Tab-separated table of C-alpha atoms in Angstrom:
chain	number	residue	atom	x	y	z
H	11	UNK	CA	0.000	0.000	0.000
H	12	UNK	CA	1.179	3.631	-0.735
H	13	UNK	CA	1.156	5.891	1.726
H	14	UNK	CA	0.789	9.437	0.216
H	15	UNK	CA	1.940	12.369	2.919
H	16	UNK	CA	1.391	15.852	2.539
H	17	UNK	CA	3.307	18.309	1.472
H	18	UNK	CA	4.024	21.083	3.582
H	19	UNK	CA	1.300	23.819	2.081
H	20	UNK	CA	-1.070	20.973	1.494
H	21	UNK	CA	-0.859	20.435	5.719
H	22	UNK	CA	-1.447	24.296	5.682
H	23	UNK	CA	-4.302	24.381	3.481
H	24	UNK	CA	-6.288	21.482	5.595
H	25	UNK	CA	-5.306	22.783	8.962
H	26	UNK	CA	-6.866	26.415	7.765
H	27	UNK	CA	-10.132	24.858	5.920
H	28	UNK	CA	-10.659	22.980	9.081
H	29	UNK	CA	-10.192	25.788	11.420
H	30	UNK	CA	-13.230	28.015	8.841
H	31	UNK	CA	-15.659	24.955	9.377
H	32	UNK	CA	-15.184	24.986	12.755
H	33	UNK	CA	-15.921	28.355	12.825
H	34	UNK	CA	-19.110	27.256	10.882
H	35	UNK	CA	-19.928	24.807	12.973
H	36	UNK	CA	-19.494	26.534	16.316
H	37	UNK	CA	-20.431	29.923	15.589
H	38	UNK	CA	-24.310	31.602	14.551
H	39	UNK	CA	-22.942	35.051	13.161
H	40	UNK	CA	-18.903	34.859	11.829
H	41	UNK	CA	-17.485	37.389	9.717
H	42	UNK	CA	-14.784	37.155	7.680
H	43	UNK	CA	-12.529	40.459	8.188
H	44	UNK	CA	-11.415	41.488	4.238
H	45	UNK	CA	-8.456	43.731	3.812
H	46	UNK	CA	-7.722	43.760	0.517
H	47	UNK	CA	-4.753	41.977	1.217
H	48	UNK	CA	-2.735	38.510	0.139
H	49	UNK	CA	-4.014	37.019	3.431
H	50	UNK	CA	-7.343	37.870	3.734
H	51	UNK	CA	-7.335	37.141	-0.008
H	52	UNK	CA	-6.107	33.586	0.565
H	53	UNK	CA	-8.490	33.317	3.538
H	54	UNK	CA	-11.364	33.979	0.614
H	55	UNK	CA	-9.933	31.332	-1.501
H	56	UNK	CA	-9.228	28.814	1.278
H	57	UNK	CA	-13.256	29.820	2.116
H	58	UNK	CA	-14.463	28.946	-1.111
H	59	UNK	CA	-12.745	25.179	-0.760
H	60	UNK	CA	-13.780	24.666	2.597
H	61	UNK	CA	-17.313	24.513	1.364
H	62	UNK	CA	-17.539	23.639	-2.117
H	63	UNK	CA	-19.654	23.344	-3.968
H	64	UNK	CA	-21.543	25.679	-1.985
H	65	UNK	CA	-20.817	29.376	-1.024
H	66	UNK	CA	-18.853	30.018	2.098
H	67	UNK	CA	-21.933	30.879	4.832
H	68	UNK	CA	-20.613	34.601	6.267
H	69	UNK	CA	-20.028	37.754	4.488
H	70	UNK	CA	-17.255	39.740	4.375
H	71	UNK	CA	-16.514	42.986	6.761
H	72	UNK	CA	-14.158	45.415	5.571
H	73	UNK	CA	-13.263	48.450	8.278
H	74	UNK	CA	-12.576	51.420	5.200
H	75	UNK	CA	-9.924	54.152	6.613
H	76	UNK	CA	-11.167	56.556	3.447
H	77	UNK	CA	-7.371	56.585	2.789
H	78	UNK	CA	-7.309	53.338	0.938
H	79	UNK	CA	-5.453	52.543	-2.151
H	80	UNK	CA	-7.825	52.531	-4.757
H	81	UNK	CA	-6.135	49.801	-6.235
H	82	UNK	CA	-7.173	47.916	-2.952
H	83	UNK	CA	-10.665	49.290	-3.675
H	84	UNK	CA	-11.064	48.348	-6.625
H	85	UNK	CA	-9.724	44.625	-6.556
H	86	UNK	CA	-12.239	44.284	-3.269
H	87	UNK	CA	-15.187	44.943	-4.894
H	88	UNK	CA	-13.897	42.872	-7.955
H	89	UNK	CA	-13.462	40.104	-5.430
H	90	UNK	CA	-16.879	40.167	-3.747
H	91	UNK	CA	-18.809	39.732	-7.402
H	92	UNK	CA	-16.695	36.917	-8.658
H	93	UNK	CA	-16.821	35.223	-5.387
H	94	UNK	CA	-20.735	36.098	-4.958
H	95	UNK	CA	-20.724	36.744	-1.423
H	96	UNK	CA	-22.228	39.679	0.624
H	97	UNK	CA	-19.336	42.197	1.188
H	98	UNK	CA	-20.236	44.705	4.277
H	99	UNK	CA	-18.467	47.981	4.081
H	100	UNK	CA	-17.923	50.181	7.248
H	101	UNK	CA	-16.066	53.493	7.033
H	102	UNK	CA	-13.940	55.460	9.862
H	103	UNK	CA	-15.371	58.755	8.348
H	104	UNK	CA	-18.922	57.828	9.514
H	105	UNK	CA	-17.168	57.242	13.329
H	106	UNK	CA	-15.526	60.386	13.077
H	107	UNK	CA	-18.936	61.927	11.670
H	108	UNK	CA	-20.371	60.561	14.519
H	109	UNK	CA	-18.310	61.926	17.265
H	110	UNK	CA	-17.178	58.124	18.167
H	111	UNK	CA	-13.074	59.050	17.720
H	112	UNK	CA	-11.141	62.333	16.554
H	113	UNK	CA	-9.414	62.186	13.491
H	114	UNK	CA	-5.471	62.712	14.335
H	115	UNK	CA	-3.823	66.313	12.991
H	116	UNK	CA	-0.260	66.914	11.867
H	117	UNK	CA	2.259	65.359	9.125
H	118	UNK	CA	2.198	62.176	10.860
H	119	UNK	CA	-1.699	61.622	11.098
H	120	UNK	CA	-3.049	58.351	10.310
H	121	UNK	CA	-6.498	56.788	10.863
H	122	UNK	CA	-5.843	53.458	11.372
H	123	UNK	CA	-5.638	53.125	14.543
H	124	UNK	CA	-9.040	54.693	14.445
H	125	UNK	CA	-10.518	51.426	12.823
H	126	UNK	CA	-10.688	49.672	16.397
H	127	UNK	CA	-13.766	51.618	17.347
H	128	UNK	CA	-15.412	51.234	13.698
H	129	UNK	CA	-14.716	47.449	14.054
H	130	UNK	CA	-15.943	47.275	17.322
H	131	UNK	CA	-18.931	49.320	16.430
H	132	UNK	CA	-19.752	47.005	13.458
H	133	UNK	CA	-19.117	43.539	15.343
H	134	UNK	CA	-21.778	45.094	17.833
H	135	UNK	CA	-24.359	46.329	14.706
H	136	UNK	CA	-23.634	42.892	12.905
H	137	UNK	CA	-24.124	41.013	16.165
H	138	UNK	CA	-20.895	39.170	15.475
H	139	UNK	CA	-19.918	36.182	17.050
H	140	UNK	CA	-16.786	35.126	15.241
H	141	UNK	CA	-14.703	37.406	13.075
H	142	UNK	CA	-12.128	35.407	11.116
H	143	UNK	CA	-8.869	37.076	10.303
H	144	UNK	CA	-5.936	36.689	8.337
H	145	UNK	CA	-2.880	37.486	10.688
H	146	UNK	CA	-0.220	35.428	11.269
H	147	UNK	CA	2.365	34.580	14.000
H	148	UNK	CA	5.450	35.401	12.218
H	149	UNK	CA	3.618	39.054	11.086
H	150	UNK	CA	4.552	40.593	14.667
H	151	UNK	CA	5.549	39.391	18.686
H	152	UNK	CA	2.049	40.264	19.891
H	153	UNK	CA	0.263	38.412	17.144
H	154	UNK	CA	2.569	35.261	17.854
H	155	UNK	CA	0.552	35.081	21.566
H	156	UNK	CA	-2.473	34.512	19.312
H	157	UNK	CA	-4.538	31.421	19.372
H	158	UNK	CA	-6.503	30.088	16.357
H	159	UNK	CA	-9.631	31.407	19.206
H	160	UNK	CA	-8.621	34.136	20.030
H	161	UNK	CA	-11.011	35.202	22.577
H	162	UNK	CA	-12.599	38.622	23.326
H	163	UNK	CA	-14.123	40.145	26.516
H	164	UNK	CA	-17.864	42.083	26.248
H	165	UNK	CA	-15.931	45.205	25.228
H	166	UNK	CA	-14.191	43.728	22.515
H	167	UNK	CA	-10.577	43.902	24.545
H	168	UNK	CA	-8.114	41.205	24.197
H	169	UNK	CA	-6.181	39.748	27.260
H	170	UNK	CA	-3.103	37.751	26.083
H	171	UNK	CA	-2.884	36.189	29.816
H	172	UNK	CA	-6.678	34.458	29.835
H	173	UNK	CA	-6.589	32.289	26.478
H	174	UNK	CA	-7.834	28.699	26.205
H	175	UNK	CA	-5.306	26.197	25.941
H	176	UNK	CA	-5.820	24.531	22.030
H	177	UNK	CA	-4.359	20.626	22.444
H	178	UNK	CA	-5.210	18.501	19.723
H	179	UNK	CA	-6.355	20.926	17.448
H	180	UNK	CA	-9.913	20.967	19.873
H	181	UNK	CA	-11.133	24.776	19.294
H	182	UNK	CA	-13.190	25.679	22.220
H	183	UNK	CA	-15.814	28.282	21.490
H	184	UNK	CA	-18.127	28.947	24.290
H	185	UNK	CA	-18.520	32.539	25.273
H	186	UNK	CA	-21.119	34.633	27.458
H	187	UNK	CA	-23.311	37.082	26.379
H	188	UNK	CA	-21.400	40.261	24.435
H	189	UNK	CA	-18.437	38.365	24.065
H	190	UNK	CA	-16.955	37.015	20.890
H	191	UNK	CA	-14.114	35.661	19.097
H	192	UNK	CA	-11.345	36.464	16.650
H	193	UNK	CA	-10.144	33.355	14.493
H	194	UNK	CA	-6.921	33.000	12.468
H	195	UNK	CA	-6.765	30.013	10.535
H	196	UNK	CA	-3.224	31.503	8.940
H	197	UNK	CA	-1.736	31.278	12.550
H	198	UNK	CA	0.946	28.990	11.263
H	199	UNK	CA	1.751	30.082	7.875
H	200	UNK	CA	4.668	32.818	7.249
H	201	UNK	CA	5.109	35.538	4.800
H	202	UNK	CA	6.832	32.540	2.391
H	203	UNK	CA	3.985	30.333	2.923
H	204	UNK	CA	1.399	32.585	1.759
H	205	UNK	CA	3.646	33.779	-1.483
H	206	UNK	CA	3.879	29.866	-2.595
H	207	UNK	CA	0.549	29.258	-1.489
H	208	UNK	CA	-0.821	31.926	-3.949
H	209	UNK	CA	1.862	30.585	-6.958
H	210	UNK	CA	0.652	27.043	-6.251
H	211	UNK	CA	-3.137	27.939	-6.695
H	212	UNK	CA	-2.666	30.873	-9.323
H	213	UNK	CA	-4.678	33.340	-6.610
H	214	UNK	CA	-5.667	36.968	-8.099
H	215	UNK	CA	-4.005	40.188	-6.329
H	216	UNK	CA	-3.961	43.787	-6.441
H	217	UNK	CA	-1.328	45.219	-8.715
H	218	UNK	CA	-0.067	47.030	-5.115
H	219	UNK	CA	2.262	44.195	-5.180
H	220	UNK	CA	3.812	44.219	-7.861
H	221	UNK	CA	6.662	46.267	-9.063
H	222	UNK	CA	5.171	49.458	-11.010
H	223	UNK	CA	6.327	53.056	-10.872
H	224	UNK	CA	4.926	55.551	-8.546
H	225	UNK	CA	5.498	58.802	-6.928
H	226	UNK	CA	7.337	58.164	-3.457
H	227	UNK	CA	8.993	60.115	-0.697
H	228	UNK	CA	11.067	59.029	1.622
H	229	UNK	CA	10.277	59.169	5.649
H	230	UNK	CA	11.861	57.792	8.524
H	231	UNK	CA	14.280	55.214	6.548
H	232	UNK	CA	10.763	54.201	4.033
H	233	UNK	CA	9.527	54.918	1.084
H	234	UNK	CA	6.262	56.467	1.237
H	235	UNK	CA	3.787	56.985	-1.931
H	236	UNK	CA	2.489	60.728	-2.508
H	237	UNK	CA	-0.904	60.478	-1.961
H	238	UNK	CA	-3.557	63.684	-1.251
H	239	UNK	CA	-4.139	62.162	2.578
H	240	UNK	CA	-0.167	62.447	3.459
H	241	UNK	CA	1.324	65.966	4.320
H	242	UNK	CA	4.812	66.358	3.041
H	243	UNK	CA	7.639	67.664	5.518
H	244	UNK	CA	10.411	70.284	4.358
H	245	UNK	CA	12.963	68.451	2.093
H	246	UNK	CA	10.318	65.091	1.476
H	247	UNK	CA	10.843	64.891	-2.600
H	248	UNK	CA	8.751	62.964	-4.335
H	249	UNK	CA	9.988	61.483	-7.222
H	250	UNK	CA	9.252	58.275	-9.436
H	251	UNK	CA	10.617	54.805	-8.716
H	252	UNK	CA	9.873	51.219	-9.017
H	253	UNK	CA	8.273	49.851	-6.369
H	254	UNK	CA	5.563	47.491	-4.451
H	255	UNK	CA	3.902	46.701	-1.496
H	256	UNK	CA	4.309	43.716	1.088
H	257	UNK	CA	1.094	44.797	3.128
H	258	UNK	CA	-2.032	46.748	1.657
H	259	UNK	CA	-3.190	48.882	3.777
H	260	UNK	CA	-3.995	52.438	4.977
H	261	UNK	CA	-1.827	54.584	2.357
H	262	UNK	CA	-0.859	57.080	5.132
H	263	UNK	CA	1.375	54.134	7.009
H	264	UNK	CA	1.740	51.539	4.544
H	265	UNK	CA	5.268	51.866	2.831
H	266	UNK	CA	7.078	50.426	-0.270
H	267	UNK	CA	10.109	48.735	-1.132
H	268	UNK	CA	12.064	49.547	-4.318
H	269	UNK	CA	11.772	46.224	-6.577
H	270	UNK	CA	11.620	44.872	-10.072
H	271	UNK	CA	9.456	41.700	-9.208
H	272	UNK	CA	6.512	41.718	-11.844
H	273	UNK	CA	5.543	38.061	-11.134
H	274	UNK	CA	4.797	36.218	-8.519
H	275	UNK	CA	7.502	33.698	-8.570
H	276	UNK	CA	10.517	36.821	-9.011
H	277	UNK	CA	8.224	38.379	-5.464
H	278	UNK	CA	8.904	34.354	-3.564
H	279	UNK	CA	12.873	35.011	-4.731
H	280	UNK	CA	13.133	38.499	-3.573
H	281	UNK	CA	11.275	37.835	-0.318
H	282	UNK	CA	13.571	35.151	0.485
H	283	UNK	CA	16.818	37.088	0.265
H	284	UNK	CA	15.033	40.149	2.384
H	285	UNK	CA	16.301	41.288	6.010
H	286	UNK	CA	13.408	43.448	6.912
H	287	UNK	CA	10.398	41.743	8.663
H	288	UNK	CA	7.114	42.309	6.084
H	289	UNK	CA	5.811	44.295	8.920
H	290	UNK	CA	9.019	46.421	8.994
H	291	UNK	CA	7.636	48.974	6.753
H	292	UNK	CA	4.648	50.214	8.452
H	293	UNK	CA	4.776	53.269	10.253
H	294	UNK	CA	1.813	52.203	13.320
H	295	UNK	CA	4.157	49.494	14.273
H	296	UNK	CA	6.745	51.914	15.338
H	297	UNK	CA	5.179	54.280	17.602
H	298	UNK	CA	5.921	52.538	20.454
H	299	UNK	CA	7.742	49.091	21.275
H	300	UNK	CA	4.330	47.990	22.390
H	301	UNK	CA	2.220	49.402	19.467
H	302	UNK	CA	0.395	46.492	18.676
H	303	UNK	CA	0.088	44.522	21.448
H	304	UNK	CA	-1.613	47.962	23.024
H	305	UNK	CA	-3.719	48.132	19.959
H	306	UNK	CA	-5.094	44.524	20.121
H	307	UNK	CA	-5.612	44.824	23.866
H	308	UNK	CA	-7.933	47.529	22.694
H	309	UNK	CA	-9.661	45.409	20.113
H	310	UNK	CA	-7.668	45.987	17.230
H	311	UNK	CA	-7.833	43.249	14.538
């Protein structure tokens, strides 16, 4: 008899598409949090096996700063009518509208740390139960405290210290009233996973991240892209370079990395030779040593 074992990404791809029926299975109201990004991209196609032939049963929730990329934009909505799901939109301008945060002043203001209160506002609205994500361990030192359940108090607060222990891959999702849950089924995939986990299944992306040529400044050691939400400083120059993205997300602290990779397979070889954590070039992460574990003990994704 042959005995057939799995390859690495193929022990990936069943440990994640049995974490999302769990989350079927357990919880009455999940989410699935949508970025725009490779993750919560592959989260979307890891969805759509889980339960084929039929759709994936919960929408997707995407928290919009109003500083987007509107290539980000535009490949989300692209996503959500191929895919045929329900995609639920809520913005950080109607908070701010609302009096529920103040929008930050200066060079350096951003709004997404302002997305906590949206999200938590919208889990709340939505009555959410479970709200899937797409971080992973490697991403960050906080995130690696994570469990695949990550569980949340009744005001959405995160408290790395009273998590459930997860043996033998047994998920346990009781809650009380108010409470919910945050699940990762990426937990134990890196940045190098992901990349050969999209080449492997030929997975769509924005064009964000792939080399093209934009208008960047530098700030702080990273290249920044001129956008209208981002205030230049005295001697911040934009000029035109080839660039991409690793993460997609608010332009106002997302940066870029000069590159030539047009495909995905030249992006897996330049990631592999690279120093800088994917994480490295986003400005929120380096306010403080702390900045997201503080930010998740809030209730930030």
């Amino acid at each position: 008899m042959i005995t057939y074992r799995k390859s690495h990404l193929e022990q990936l791809e069943s440990e994640a598409i049995y974490v999302l029926r769990e989350v079927a299975a357990q919880f009455e109201r999940p989410v699935l949090l949508f970025s725009g990004g490779k993750d919560s991209i592959s989260l979307v196609h890891l969805a759509q096996k889980a339960f084929w032939p039929g759709k994936f049963p919960f929408p997707l929730l995407h928290i919009d700063t109003g500083h987007n990329f509107p290539e980000a934009i535009q490949f989300r909505d692209w996503l959500a009518r191929r895919v045929g799901c329900e995609l639920i939109v809520r913005y950080v301008q109607d908070s701010i509208d609302r009096g529920r945060v103040v929008e930050e002043t200066g060079a350096f203001a951003s709004r997404n740390t302002l997305q906590t209160v949206t999200l938590l506002d919208a889990l709340q609205e939505l009555k959410v139960d479970a709200a899937i994500g797409g971080a992973r361990r490697d991403e960050e030192k906080a995130r690696a405290k994570e469990r695949f359940f990550s569980h949340r108090d009744a005001f959405g607060q995160w408290d790395p210290k009273n998590q459930r222990p997860e043996l033998w891959n047994l998920f346990n999702g009781r809650k009380n009233v108010g409470e919910h849950f945050r699940v990762f089924p990426l937990s134990n995939w890196t940045e190098m996973d992901v990349w050969q986990y999209i080449a492997s299944e030929g997975i769509a992306l924005p064009s964000l991240y792939f080399a093209h040529r934009r208008r960047v400044f530098r700030r702080g050691g990273m290249l920044m892209a001129e956008t209208p939400f981002v205030t230049l400083l005295p001697g911040e120059t934009p000029e035109e370079r080839m660039v991409r993205f690793r993460t997609v997300g608010d332009a106002t602290c997302t940066g870029a990395i000069e590159s030539e990779a047009t495909t995905v397979e030249e992006i897996i070889q330049e990631t592999a030779a690279l120093r800088i954590t994917e994480r490295g070039g986003r400005i929120d992460d380096q306010r403080s040593d702390a900045a997201m574990e503080d930010r998740k003990r809030q209730g930030y994704f």
